[in-house]
Amino acid sequence: MQNDTIAAISTAPGIGAISIVRMSGEDALPILEKFFHSSRQDPFESHTIRYGKIKDDDQLIDEVLVSYFKAPKTFTQEDIVEINTHGGTYIAERVLALCLSNGARLAENGEFTERAFLNGRIDLTEAESVLDLIESRSELSLKLATQGLEGKIRNLTESLRNQLLDVIAQIEVNIDYPEYDDVQELTQNVLIPKTEALKSHLTKILDQAVYGQLIKDGISTAIVGRPNVGKSSLLNALINEEKAIVTDIQGTTRDTVEGRLNIGGITLNLIDTAGIRDTADHVEKIGIEKSVQAIEKARLVLLVIDQSQPLTVDDKKLISLTENKERIIILNKDDLPKKLTDDFKDAIPISSLLKKNLDALESKIHRMYVSGHLDTKESVFLSNARHIGKFKEALSLVNSALDTAQNGYPVDMIEMDLKEAWLRLGEVMGEVSDTALIDTLFSQFCLGK
Ligand SMILES: Nc1nc2c(ncn2[C@@H]2O[C@H](COP(=O)(O)OP(=O)(O)OP(=O)(O)O)[C@@H](O)[C@H]2O)c(=O)[nH]1
Ligand SMILES: [Mg+2]
């Protein structure tokens, strides 16, 4: 069905200044000409815009601007027509209906981008970056998405594949001309160091990918503490919104409350939880169970302690419960006299009430996840779960090749694993015949994209 002409409304549903109906395929222009009326009689030149009227028989539907891009220099590498109508759902739908009744087929989600991929205009990493670009919520995640769009993920992957090929080529030469080299020597002197270099390269990329993923998806952050220490106040202060209810009654927050905060280009997905304590209250108990789950799920825990009171049993429980998490201890109510006698290394005193010293907390989070870890100007970061999965598979194959080499097995056994790793990395760019995967991937796009 690759040859048919597809059509869709490419702009978001609802009323806007303009709406765009897009067609791609070899009949795009002939279909348009059936209902587009321009005063000009000369042929529609590629990569130009023309003004005219859309008519359904004699009925005027809209005055529009039409862009025409002739293949192959287009996004899909097919002929593309884009009709800019006045904004409004109904007009765009009428124009789309005209495209369909004149021979176009309604596009599936993401089908324009899928065609760009299938026609070789972009590789899979670039297509996925289009999706990441649309979904990016912060400066850094936008940067990551554009890295993919510029082909940097492909370049990174290709450089690793070349490194693999280099080792594979050594083995091939040795198998073909065994008299040239002693097998034992080849393994010890050439294959092991080269495979080790590959392993450390892959490991480094995967280590950094952790931060890439955090940037893309945000850092899940649970605000926890016993009742009344000021967790909800902290959430509200951080997001600058009265989102969670704050009272001086212990056990105010029952259900979890969420908020989002952008710190230096990285997103914190904050969850305010119910204060944790022993209680007989049934509803509060459910809330507390949710808090414990939130701690387990969170990447980062902000443990709030009220420094205007001595440490309680509940505080101590929470300190040990969160010990093995990435955690920041926050000493809240810094505006009140201090009664807390314990010292906590790296704890941050703040006042949620007065919004005092919140920037110290924010810069600590920035130091933990951004500065020092992510120099986006310098390196390329994987952030897409599918790419990371493929790199992990490649790493485990390289590890197995290394094992084989170190245990003195025949070199063609090492080669098998390395070839497999080379194939897995190729899958990053979409070098697969797995149409189910391709269809699933593109169906995540919106209609008309
Ligand atoms: N003086 C002072 N009071 C604060 C501060 N932060 C919170 N409070 C007060 O402490 C009380 C409890 O605040 P909440 O934010 O509701 O506390 P919580 O930890 O969410 O409580 P639960 O939801 O019951 O677990 C309220 O009266 C707040 O105004 C602070 O920094 N200084
Ligand atoms: Mg609360």
XYZ file of C-alpha atoms and ligand atoms in Angstrom:
482
model
C 0.000 0.000 0.000
C 3.102 2.206 -0.140
C 2.133 3.732 -3.481
C -1.237 5.135 -2.609
C -1.705 8.775 -1.717
C -2.408 9.466 1.935
C -4.091 12.469 3.517
C -4.665 13.775 7.041
C -5.222 16.923 9.026
C -1.753 17.702 10.361
C -2.615 20.387 12.866
C -3.948 19.784 16.380
C -7.713 19.442 16.711
C -9.595 22.567 17.793
C -9.782 26.157 16.685
C -6.512 27.829 15.682
C -5.298 30.467 13.267
C -4.768 27.945 10.489
C -5.249 24.255 9.916
C -3.171 22.176 7.540
C -4.388 19.268 5.468
C -1.491 17.274 4.121
C -1.302 14.776 1.287
C 1.617 12.599 0.247
C 1.857 10.325 -2.776
C 2.019 10.483 -6.532
C -1.608 11.575 -6.928
C -1.364 14.427 -4.448
C -1.343 17.155 -7.109
C -3.971 15.611 -9.462
C -6.271 15.090 -6.459
C -5.784 18.703 -5.345
C -6.530 20.007 -8.826
C -9.990 18.473 -8.698
C -11.165 20.949 -6.085
C -8.544 23.721 -5.924
C -9.229 26.738 -8.121
C -6.479 29.253 -8.792
C -6.516 32.161 -11.209
C -3.140 30.994 -12.518
C -3.033 28.664 -15.488
C 0.706 27.868 -15.560
C 1.922 24.588 -14.013
C 2.298 24.512 -10.239
C 6.081 24.731 -9.650
C 7.615 22.542 -6.969
C 8.447 24.193 -3.638
C 6.119 27.145 -4.204
C 2.939 28.392 -2.567
C -0.224 29.280 -4.393
C -3.374 31.112 -3.335
C -6.782 29.840 -4.450
C -10.229 28.585 -3.524
C -11.387 25.179 -2.420
C -14.754 24.285 -3.900
C -16.975 21.287 -3.401
C -18.815 21.348 -6.749
C -19.955 24.969 -6.752
C -19.906 25.508 -3.021
C -17.008 27.620 -1.766
C -15.405 25.896 1.237
C -12.459 28.194 1.952
C -9.792 30.481 0.571
C -6.477 28.736 1.085
C -2.755 28.739 0.516
C -1.348 25.547 -0.941
C 2.296 24.479 -0.784
C 3.487 21.954 -3.319
C 6.663 19.904 -3.002
C 7.544 17.563 -5.805
C 9.439 14.336 -5.069
C 12.157 13.505 -4.240
C 13.231 16.541 -2.222
C 10.433 16.291 0.313
C 9.983 14.912 3.822
C 8.434 11.654 2.589
C 10.400 11.671 -0.672
C 7.000 11.579 -2.379
C 4.970 14.451 -3.833
C 3.519 16.476 -0.975
C 0.681 18.969 -0.992
C -0.167 21.020 2.071
C -3.398 22.972 2.147
C -3.430 25.820 4.679
C -7.050 26.483 5.507
C -8.506 28.972 7.924
C -8.425 27.521 11.414
C -11.426 25.542 12.455
C -12.196 21.890 12.734
C -15.074 21.847 10.294
C -13.276 23.538 7.360
C -10.263 21.226 7.647
C -12.535 18.202 7.839
C -14.397 19.307 4.698
C -11.109 19.741 2.820
C -9.888 16.360 4.051
C -13.172 14.782 2.930
C -12.572 16.234 -0.548
C -9.086 14.678 -0.639
C -10.546 11.324 0.379
C -13.475 11.385 -2.030
C -11.061 12.224 -4.848
C -8.797 9.251 -4.319
C -6.628 9.753 -1.246
C -6.659 7.344 1.691
C -6.808 8.518 5.314
C -3.279 8.249 6.750
C -2.540 6.105 9.785
C -0.885 7.685 12.851
C 2.688 8.661 12.008
C 2.405 7.389 8.445
C 4.062 10.450 6.885
C 7.113 9.951 9.090
C 6.984 6.196 8.474
C 7.134 6.858 4.740
C 10.098 9.179 5.264
C 11.807 6.249 6.986
C 10.747 3.560 4.511
C 11.825 5.737 1.579
C 15.253 6.230 3.143
C 14.887 9.934 3.916
C 15.603 9.376 7.617
C 16.758 6.409 9.672
C 14.887 5.060 12.649
C 16.849 7.099 15.196
C 15.914 10.265 13.342
C 12.257 9.250 13.170
C 12.239 8.497 16.882
C 13.851 11.858 17.529
C 10.935 13.541 15.803
C 8.705 11.908 18.404
C 11.064 12.863 21.237
C 11.170 16.416 19.918
C 7.394 16.675 20.050
C 7.269 15.215 23.535
C 10.186 17.149 24.995
C 9.303 19.207 28.042
C 12.596 20.857 28.912
C 15.576 22.553 27.335
C 17.862 19.562 27.846
C 15.388 16.997 26.539
C 14.958 19.158 23.456
C 18.743 19.167 23.035
C 18.838 15.388 23.276
C 16.096 15.029 20.697
C 17.887 17.330 18.264
C 21.062 15.261 18.667
C 19.131 12.349 17.242
C 17.620 14.475 14.520
C 21.058 15.612 13.432
C 22.120 11.999 13.033
C 24.437 11.970 16.058
C 22.967 8.770 17.471
C 23.532 7.135 14.106
C 27.132 8.387 13.988
C 27.809 7.107 17.485
C 26.301 3.721 16.660
C 28.151 3.514 13.352
C 31.476 4.272 14.992
C 30.933 1.356 17.373
C 29.919 -0.898 14.523
C 33.130 0.035 12.696
C 35.101 -0.804 15.806
C 33.359 -4.202 15.828
C 34.010 -4.726 12.132
C 37.676 -4.047 12.684
C 37.888 -6.937 15.146
C 35.730 -9.160 12.952
C 38.008 -8.400 9.974
C 41.072 -9.454 11.989
C 39.421 -12.761 12.731
C 38.342 -13.280 9.111
C 41.878 -12.671 7.854
C 43.158 -15.138 10.359
C 40.643 -17.788 9.382
C 41.343 -17.282 5.674
C 45.124 -17.110 5.963
C 45.951 -19.081 9.084
C 49.624 -19.300 8.133
C 50.014 -15.528 8.613
C 49.400 -15.448 12.249
C 49.477 -17.726 15.156
C 45.941 -18.066 16.505
C 47.018 -17.974 20.108
C 49.010 -14.823 19.530
C 46.183 -13.137 17.651
C 43.799 -13.779 20.519
C 46.122 -12.621 23.236
C 47.667 -9.628 21.526
C 44.967 -8.315 19.262
C 41.501 -9.618 19.988
C 41.402 -9.321 23.755
C 42.611 -5.692 23.939
C 40.341 -4.620 21.088
C 37.335 -6.369 22.563
C 38.102 -4.856 25.948
C 38.206 -1.409 24.349
C 34.815 -2.092 22.814
C 33.471 -3.190 26.158
C 34.615 -0.043 27.908
C 33.288 2.173 25.124
C 29.867 0.504 25.330
C 29.896 0.634 29.117
C 30.642 4.351 29.103
C 27.833 5.053 26.655
C 25.399 3.061 28.794
C 26.528 4.786 32.001
C 25.787 8.150 30.463
C 22.528 6.904 29.021
C 21.170 6.733 32.569
C 21.367 10.521 32.664
C 20.066 10.822 29.137
C 16.990 8.884 30.186
C 16.539 11.002 33.287
C 16.549 14.094 31.119
C 14.052 12.644 28.733
C 11.627 11.180 31.232
C 12.277 13.481 34.185
C 13.376 12.433 37.656
C 10.664 10.776 39.695
C 10.962 12.471 43.060
C 9.042 11.533 46.204
C 8.632 14.064 49.010
C 8.387 12.017 52.186
C 8.410 12.573 55.913
C 6.245 12.088 58.966
C 2.983 14.106 59.250
C 3.109 17.898 59.511
C 6.789 18.383 58.707
C 5.812 20.518 55.702
C 5.915 18.162 52.698
C 2.917 19.691 50.960
C 4.237 23.168 51.753
C 7.513 22.192 50.077
C 5.726 20.915 46.983
C 3.736 24.125 46.721
C 6.816 26.285 47.283
C 8.807 24.438 44.633
C 6.153 24.571 41.939
C 4.940 28.000 43.013
C 1.331 26.924 43.145
C -1.114 26.051 45.915
C -1.542 22.558 44.594
C -1.534 20.438 47.745
C -3.666 21.243 50.775
C -1.656 22.542 53.714
C -3.034 22.562 57.275
C -1.616 22.217 60.753
C -3.608 19.012 61.182
C -1.460 15.899 61.081
C -2.384 13.559 58.251
C -3.710 16.231 55.890
C -2.419 14.621 52.720
C -4.146 11.304 52.139
C -3.708 10.672 48.451
C -0.533 11.450 46.545
C -0.352 14.856 44.845
C 1.838 15.454 41.813
C 3.635 18.469 40.447
C 6.290 19.192 37.883
C 9.362 21.370 38.282
C 12.042 22.364 35.814
C 15.539 22.735 37.245
C 18.193 23.966 34.851
C 16.660 22.123 31.921
C 15.785 18.899 33.732
C 12.290 17.953 34.844
C 11.461 16.797 38.345
C 8.262 14.799 38.568
C 7.367 15.486 42.187
C 5.038 13.390 44.288
C 3.835 14.710 47.632
C 2.891 11.812 49.858
C 0.925 11.158 53.014
C 2.960 11.607 56.187
C 4.231 8.273 57.418
C 3.351 7.210 60.989
C 1.535 4.459 62.855
C -2.144 5.190 62.655
C -5.470 3.457 63.176
C -7.215 5.638 60.594
C -8.162 3.421 57.673
C -7.938 6.106 54.940
C -4.663 7.448 56.271
C -3.270 3.892 56.325
C -3.995 3.503 52.621
C -2.229 6.831 52.018
C 0.783 5.652 53.971
C 0.966 2.445 51.942
C 1.005 4.612 48.833
C 3.841 6.673 50.299
C 5.931 3.576 50.870
C 5.306 2.543 47.268
C 6.229 6.052 46.111
C 9.571 5.735 47.902
C 10.221 2.425 46.186
C 9.372 3.787 42.760
C 11.154 7.105 43.098
C 14.582 7.788 41.714
C 15.124 10.598 44.211
C 13.703 10.961 47.716
C 13.363 14.320 49.420
C 13.140 13.383 53.080
C 11.661 16.251 55.057
C 12.465 16.602 58.744
C 11.018 19.331 60.970
C 14.073 20.927 62.581
C 11.935 22.847 65.076
C 11.359 19.543 66.879
C 13.593 16.776 68.191
C 13.868 13.682 66.031
C 10.979 11.241 66.570
C 10.701 7.486 66.171
C 8.852 8.023 62.874
C 11.680 10.231 61.570
C 14.200 7.542 62.443
C 12.128 4.885 60.686
C 12.036 7.001 57.567
C 15.748 7.678 57.660
C 16.489 3.978 57.624
C 13.711 3.223 55.118
C 15.267 5.610 52.581
C 18.892 4.865 53.374
C 19.675 3.081 50.134
C 17.907 5.565 47.896
C 19.297 8.647 46.216
C 18.183 10.985 48.942
C 18.348 14.575 50.089
C 17.567 15.317 53.710
C 15.714 18.588 54.096
C 15.559 20.345 57.429
C 12.348 22.321 57.136
C 10.948 25.145 59.274
C 14.308 26.853 59.418
C 12.466 30.064 60.340
C 11.622 28.564 63.762
C 14.087 27.990 66.620
C 16.067 24.810 66.150
C 15.303 21.907 68.471
C 16.814 19.176 66.364
C 20.071 18.017 67.906
C 21.168 15.418 65.377
C 23.551 16.300 62.572
C 22.950 15.143 59.043
C 25.672 15.302 56.466
C 24.723 17.359 53.428
C 21.278 18.178 54.786
C 19.732 21.362 53.473
C 17.992 23.772 55.854
C 15.015 25.490 54.254
C 11.792 27.222 55.085
C 8.913 26.146 52.885
C 6.731 28.730 54.542
C 9.033 31.636 53.678
C 10.360 29.942 50.498
C 13.829 30.386 51.957
C 16.919 28.562 50.631
C 15.017 26.619 47.999
C 17.718 27.543 45.490
C 20.273 25.579 47.555
C 18.050 22.540 47.168
C 17.666 23.128 43.456
C 21.380 23.523 42.872
C 22.073 20.346 44.808
C 19.683 18.464 42.528
C 21.328 20.087 39.522
C 24.730 18.936 40.742
C 23.463 15.393 41.316
C 21.997 14.914 37.867
C 23.191 17.528 35.424
C 26.480 19.329 35.984
C 29.409 16.957 35.893
C 27.312 14.243 34.265
C 25.940 15.866 31.207
C 27.968 18.035 28.957
C 25.507 18.149 26.113
C 27.802 20.271 24.003
C 30.468 17.594 24.034
C 28.936 14.168 23.964
C 26.005 12.295 22.583
C 23.605 10.717 25.035
C 21.320 7.829 24.422
C 17.944 8.485 25.976
C 15.618 6.292 24.017
C 14.756 3.032 25.807
C 14.823 1.042 22.574
C 18.316 2.255 21.669
C 19.548 1.597 25.198
C 18.114 -1.924 25.043
C 20.019 -2.645 21.827
C 23.260 -1.259 23.262
C 22.810 -3.438 26.345
C 22.338 -6.517 24.173
C 25.471 -5.579 22.225
C 27.408 -5.170 25.466
C 26.401 -8.569 26.760
C 27.463 -10.154 23.445
C 30.802 -8.362 23.614
C 31.200 -9.636 27.184
C 30.517 -13.135 26.045
C 33.047 -12.742 23.181
C 35.589 -11.595 25.728
C 34.900 -14.616 27.934
C 35.350 -16.912 24.951
C 38.622 -15.218 24.029
C 39.996 -15.334 27.555
C 39.149 -19.011 27.899
C 41.101 -19.866 24.777
C 38.204 -21.051 22.633
C 38.482 -20.987 18.811
C 38.391 -17.523 17.265
C 35.359 -18.232 15.101
C 33.338 -18.575 18.308
C 34.405 -15.085 19.288
C 33.428 -13.873 15.854
C 29.897 -15.232 16.181
C 29.140 -13.057 19.180
C 30.744 -9.991 17.663
C 28.779 -10.360 14.440
C 25.598 -10.679 16.460
C 26.512 -7.512 18.370
C 27.086 -5.735 15.053
C 23.597 -6.780 13.914
C 21.964 -5.613 17.160
C 23.524 -2.187 16.785
C 22.248 -2.067 13.210
C 18.756 -2.494 14.591
C 19.182 0.860 16.331
C 19.003 2.512 12.907
C 16.154 0.271 11.796
C 18.163 -2.267 9.831
C 15.542 -4.916 10.436
C 12.803 -6.528 8.503
C 10.596 -6.591 11.550
C 7.531 -4.795 10.215
C 5.621 -5.305 13.457
C 8.238 -3.265 15.313
C 8.175 -0.518 12.692
C 4.374 -0.320 12.748
C 4.253 -0.153 16.545
C 6.871 2.547 16.608
C 5.158 4.821 14.142
C 1.716 4.323 15.609
C 2.890 6.374 18.616
C 2.872 9.467 16.427
C -0.221 11.566 16.018
C -2.340 11.538 12.954
C -0.975 13.676 10.152
C 2.614 13.552 11.399
N 7.028 27.947 60.490
C 6.936 27.132 59.470
N 5.832 26.395 59.292
C 5.750 25.566 58.229
C 6.807 25.443 57.303
N 6.433 24.534 56.368
C 5.211 24.107 56.699
N 4.784 24.726 57.818
C 3.500 24.526 58.516
O 3.415 23.203 58.989
C 2.073 22.727 58.940
C 2.014 21.426 58.134
O 2.376 21.688 56.796
P 2.028 20.694 55.616
O 2.732 21.204 54.424
O 0.577 20.458 55.511
O 2.734 19.385 56.157
P 2.714 17.904 55.570
O 4.041 17.331 55.865
O 2.273 17.917 54.165
O 1.648 17.204 56.491
P 0.741 15.892 56.206
O 0.121 16.053 54.877
O -0.247 15.932 57.291
O 1.641 14.725 56.295
C 1.264 23.849 58.304
O 0.669 24.584 59.328
C 2.320 24.685 57.590
O 1.965 26.042 57.464
C 7.988 26.238 57.510
O 8.955 26.223 56.756
N 7.988 27.051 58.602
Mg 0.711 17.079 53.249
